[in-house]
Tab-separated table of C-alpha atoms in Angstrom:
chain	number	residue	atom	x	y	z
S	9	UNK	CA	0.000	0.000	0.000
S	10	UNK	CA	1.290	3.269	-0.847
S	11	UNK	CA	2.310	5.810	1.801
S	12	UNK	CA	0.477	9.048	2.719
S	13	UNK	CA	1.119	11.444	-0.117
S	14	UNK	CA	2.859	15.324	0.954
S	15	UNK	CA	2.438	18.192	-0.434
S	16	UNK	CA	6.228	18.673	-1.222
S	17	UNK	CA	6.005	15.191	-2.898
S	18	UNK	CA	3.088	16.466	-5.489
S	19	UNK	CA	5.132	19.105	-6.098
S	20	UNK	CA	8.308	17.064	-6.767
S	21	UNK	CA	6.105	14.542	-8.664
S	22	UNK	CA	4.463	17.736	-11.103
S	23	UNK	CA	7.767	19.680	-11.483
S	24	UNK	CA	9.160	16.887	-13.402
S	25	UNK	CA	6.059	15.693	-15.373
S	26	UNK	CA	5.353	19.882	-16.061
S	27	UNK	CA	7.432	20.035	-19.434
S	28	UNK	CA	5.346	16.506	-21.045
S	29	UNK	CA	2.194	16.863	-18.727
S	30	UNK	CA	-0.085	17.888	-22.097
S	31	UNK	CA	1.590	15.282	-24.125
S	32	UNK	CA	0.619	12.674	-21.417
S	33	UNK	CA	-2.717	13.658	-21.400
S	34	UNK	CA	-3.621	14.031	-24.836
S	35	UNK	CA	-2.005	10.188	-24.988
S	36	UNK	CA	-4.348	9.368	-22.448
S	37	UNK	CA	-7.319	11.064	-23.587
S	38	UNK	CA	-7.347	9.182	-26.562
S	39	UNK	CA	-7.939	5.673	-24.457
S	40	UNK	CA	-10.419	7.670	-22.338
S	41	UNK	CA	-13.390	9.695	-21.472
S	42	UNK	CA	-10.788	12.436	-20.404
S	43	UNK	CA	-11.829	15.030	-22.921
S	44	UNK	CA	-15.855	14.090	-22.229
S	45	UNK	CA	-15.587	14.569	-18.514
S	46	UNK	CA	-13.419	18.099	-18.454
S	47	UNK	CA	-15.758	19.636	-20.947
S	48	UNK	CA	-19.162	18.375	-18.678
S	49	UNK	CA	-17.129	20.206	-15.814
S	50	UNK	CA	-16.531	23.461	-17.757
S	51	UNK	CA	-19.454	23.518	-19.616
S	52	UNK	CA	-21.807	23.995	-16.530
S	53	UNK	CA	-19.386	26.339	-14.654
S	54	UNK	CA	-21.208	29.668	-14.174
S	55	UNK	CA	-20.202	33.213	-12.634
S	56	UNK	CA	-16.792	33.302	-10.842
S	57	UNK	CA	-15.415	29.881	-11.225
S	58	UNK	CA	-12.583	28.388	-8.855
S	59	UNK	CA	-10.632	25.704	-10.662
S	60	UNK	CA	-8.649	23.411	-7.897
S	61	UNK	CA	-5.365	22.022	-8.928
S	62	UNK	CA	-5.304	23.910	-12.614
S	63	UNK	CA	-1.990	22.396	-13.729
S	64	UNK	CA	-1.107	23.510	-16.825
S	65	UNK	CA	-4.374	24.903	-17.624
S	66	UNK	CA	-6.169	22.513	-20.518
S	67	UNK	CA	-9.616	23.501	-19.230
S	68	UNK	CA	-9.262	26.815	-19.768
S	69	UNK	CA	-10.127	26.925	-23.762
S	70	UNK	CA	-13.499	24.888	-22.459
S	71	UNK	CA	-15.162	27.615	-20.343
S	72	UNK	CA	-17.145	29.862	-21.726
S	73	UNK	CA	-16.386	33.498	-22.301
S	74	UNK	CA	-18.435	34.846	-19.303
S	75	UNK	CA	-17.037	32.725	-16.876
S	76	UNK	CA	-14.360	34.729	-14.234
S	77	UNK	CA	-11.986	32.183	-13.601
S	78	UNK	CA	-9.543	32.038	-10.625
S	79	UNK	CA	-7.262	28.917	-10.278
S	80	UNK	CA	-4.875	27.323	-7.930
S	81	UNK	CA	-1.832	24.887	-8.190
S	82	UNK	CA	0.352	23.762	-5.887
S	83	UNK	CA	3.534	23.370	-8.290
S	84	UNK	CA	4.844	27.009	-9.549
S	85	UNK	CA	6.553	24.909	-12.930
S	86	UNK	CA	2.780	23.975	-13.587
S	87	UNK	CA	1.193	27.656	-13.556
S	88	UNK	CA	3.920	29.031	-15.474
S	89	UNK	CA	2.550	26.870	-18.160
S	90	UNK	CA	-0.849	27.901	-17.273
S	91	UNK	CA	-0.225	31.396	-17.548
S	92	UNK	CA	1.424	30.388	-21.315
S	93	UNK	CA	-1.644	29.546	-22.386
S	94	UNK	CA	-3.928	32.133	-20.690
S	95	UNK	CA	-2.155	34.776	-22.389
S	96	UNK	CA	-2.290	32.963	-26.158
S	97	UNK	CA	-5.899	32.208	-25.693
S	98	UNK	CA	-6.243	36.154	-24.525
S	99	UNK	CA	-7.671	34.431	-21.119
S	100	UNK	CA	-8.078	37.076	-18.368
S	101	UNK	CA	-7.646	35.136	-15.299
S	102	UNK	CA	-6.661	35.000	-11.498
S	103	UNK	CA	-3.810	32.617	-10.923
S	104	UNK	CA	-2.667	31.862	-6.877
S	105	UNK	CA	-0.223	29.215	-5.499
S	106	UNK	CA	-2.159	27.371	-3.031
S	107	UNK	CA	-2.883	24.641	-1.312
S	108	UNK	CA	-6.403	22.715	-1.909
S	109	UNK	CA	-6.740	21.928	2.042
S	110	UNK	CA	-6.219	25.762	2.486
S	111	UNK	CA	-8.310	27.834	0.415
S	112	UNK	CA	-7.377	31.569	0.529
S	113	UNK	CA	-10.459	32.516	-0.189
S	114	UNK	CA	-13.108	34.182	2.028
S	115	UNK	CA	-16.490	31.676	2.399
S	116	UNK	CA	-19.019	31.898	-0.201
S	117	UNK	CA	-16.666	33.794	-2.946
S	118	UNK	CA	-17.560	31.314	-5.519
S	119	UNK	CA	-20.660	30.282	-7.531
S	120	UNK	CA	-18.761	27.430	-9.003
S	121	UNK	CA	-15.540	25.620	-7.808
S	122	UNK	CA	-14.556	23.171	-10.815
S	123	UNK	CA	-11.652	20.011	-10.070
S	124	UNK	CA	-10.459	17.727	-13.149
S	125	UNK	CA	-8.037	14.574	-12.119
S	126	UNK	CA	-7.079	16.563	-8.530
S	127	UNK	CA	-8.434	14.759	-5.825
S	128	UNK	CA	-6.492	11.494	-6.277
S	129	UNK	CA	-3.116	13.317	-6.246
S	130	UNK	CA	-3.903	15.119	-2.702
S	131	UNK	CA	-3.010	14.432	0.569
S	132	UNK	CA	-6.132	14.601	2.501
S	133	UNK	CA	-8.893	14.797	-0.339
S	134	UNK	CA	-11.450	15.523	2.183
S	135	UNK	CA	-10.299	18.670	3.506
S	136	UNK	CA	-10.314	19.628	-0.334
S	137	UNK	CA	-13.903	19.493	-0.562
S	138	UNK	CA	-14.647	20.501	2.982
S	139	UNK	CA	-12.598	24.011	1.694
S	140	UNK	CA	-14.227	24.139	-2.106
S	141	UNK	CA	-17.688	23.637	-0.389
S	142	UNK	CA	-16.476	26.815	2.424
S	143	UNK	CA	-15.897	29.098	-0.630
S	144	UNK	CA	-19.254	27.765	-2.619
S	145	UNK	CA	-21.857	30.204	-2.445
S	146	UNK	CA	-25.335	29.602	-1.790
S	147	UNK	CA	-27.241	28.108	-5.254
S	148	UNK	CA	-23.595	26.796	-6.284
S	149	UNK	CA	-22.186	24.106	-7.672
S	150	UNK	CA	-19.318	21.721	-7.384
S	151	UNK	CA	-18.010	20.130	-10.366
S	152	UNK	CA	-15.900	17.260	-10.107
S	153	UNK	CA	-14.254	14.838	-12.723
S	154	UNK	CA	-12.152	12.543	-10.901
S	155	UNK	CA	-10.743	8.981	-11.885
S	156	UNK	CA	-10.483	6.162	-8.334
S	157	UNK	CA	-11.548	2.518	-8.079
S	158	UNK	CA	-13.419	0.781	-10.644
S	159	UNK	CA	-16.863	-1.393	-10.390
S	160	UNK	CA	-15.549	-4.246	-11.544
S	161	UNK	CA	-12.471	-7.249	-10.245
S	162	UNK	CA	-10.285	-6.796	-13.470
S	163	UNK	CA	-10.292	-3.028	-13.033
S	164	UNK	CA	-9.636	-2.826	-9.382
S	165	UNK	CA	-6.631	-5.658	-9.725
S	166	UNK	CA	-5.028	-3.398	-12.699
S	167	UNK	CA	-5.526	-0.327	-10.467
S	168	UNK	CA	-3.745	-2.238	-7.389
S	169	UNK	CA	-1.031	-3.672	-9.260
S	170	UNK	CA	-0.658	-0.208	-10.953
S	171	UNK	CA	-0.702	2.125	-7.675
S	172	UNK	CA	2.986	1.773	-5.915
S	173	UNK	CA	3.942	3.121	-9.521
S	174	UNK	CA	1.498	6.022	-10.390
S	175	UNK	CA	2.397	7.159	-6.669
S	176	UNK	CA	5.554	6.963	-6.530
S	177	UNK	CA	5.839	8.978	-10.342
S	178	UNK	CA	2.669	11.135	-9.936
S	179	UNK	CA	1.655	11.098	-6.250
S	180	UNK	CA	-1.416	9.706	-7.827
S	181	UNK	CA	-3.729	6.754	-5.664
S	182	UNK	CA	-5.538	4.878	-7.987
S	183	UNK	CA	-8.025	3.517	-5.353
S	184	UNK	CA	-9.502	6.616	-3.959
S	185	UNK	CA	-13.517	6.195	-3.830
S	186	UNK	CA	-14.519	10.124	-5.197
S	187	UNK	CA	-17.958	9.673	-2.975
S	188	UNK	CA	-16.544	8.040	0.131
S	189	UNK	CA	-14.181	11.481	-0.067
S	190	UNK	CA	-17.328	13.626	-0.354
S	191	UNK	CA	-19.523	11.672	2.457
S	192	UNK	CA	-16.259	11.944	4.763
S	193	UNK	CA	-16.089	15.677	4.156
S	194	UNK	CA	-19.972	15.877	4.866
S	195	UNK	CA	-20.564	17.070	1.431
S	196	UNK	CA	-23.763	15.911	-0.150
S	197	UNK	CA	-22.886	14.600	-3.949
S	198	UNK	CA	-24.427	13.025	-6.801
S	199	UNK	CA	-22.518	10.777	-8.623
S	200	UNK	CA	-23.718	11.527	-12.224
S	201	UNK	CA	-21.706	9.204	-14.516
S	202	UNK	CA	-19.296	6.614	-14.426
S	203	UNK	CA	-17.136	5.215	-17.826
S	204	UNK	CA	-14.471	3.206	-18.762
S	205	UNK	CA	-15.156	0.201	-16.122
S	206	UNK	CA	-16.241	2.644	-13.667
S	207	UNK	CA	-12.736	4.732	-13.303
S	208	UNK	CA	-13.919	7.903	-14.543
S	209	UNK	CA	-16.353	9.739	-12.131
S	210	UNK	CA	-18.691	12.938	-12.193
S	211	UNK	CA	-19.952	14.406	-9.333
S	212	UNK	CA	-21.887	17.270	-8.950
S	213	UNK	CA	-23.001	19.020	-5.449
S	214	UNK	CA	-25.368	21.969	-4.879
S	215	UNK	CA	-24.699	24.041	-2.077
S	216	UNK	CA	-28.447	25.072	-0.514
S	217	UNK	CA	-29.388	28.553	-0.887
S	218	UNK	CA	-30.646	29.993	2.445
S	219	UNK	CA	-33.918	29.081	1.885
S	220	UNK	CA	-33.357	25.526	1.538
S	221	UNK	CA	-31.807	25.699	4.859
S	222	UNK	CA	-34.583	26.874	6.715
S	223	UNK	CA	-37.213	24.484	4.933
S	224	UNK	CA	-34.305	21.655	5.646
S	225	UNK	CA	-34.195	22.430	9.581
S	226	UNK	CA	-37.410	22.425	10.014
């Protein structure tokens, strides 16, 4: 079993994959629903928009015009690139260096908080959501594309065999459960879709508005 990931291990891990992170993807894309699931995510994101773990910023061609993005990455090598490709798309666009389990945002800036392929690479994935669900505002949403264990035997044996590799390169755990990680956090979610064996996820959660609340505690 892999060890506890750290955040000076992800950013070891995504300093050196920085310079061929897009050519990995777009090699992995083409064996999965990679492109499907990042363009559900940006196509519903609405208002100002918090992307979590950005990396070198392939969603950002996906949102539409009249979204505000703001983005965080741990790993400065990874916004560099990022910024790159803000400024040829003519992207206006907040970039921080943050930490996911540290938001430094004040609660409720957000009407969207977006995460592609993020929560399986940090260290306490829960604390993630508890903070992107802190900066939600009321009405918004949480969209989440994550990979983690499959649904079926062959899947989960190829992601267990797989796993001391992909974490030792990537900081990357195969077998996190995307909506064990959102119960844990206390973080209502709907699982919306599931492909390739089960891997790929979408999740979507809607914080109440106020009035929700009231009709909820009573």
């Amino acid at each position: 079993m892999p060890r506890q990931q750290t955040a000076d291990h992800v950013r070891r891990a995504y300093r050196s994959q920085a310079p061929r992170y897009d050519r990995a993807m777009r090699f992995t894309s083409r064996i999965f629903d990679i492109d499907g699931g990042r363009q559900w995510v940006c196509a519903g994101a609405r208002g100002d928009t918090l992307e979590i773990g950005i990396g070198t910023g392939l969603n950002l061609e996906l949102y539409s015009g009249d979204v505000a993005v703001t983005a965080i990455d741990l790993t400065p090598e990874m916004l560099e690139r990022t910024r790159a490709r803000a400024a040829a798309l003519g992207r206006a666009m907040t970039l921080r260096e943050a930490d996911a389990t540290d938001l430094p945002f004040a609660d409720a800036s957000f009407d969207t908080v977006t995460s592609t392929l993020t929560l399986c690479t940090i260290p306490n994935p829960e604390q993630a959501v508890r903070e992107a669900w802190r900066v939600l505002r009321p009405g918004g949403e949480l969209r989440f594309f994550e990979h983690g264990r499959g649904n079926d035997r062959l899947s989960v044996f190829i992601e267990r065999l797989l796993e001391p590799l992909t974490f030792r390169l990537e900081a990357d755990r195969l077998l996190l459960e995307p909506d064990r990680v959102f119960a844990a956090a206390g973080v209502p979610v709907e699982v919306v879709r599931r492909t390739n064996r089960g891997v790929f996820w979408r999740l979507l959660a809607v914080r109440p508005t106020k009035a929700r609340d009231v009709i909820n505690r009573e």
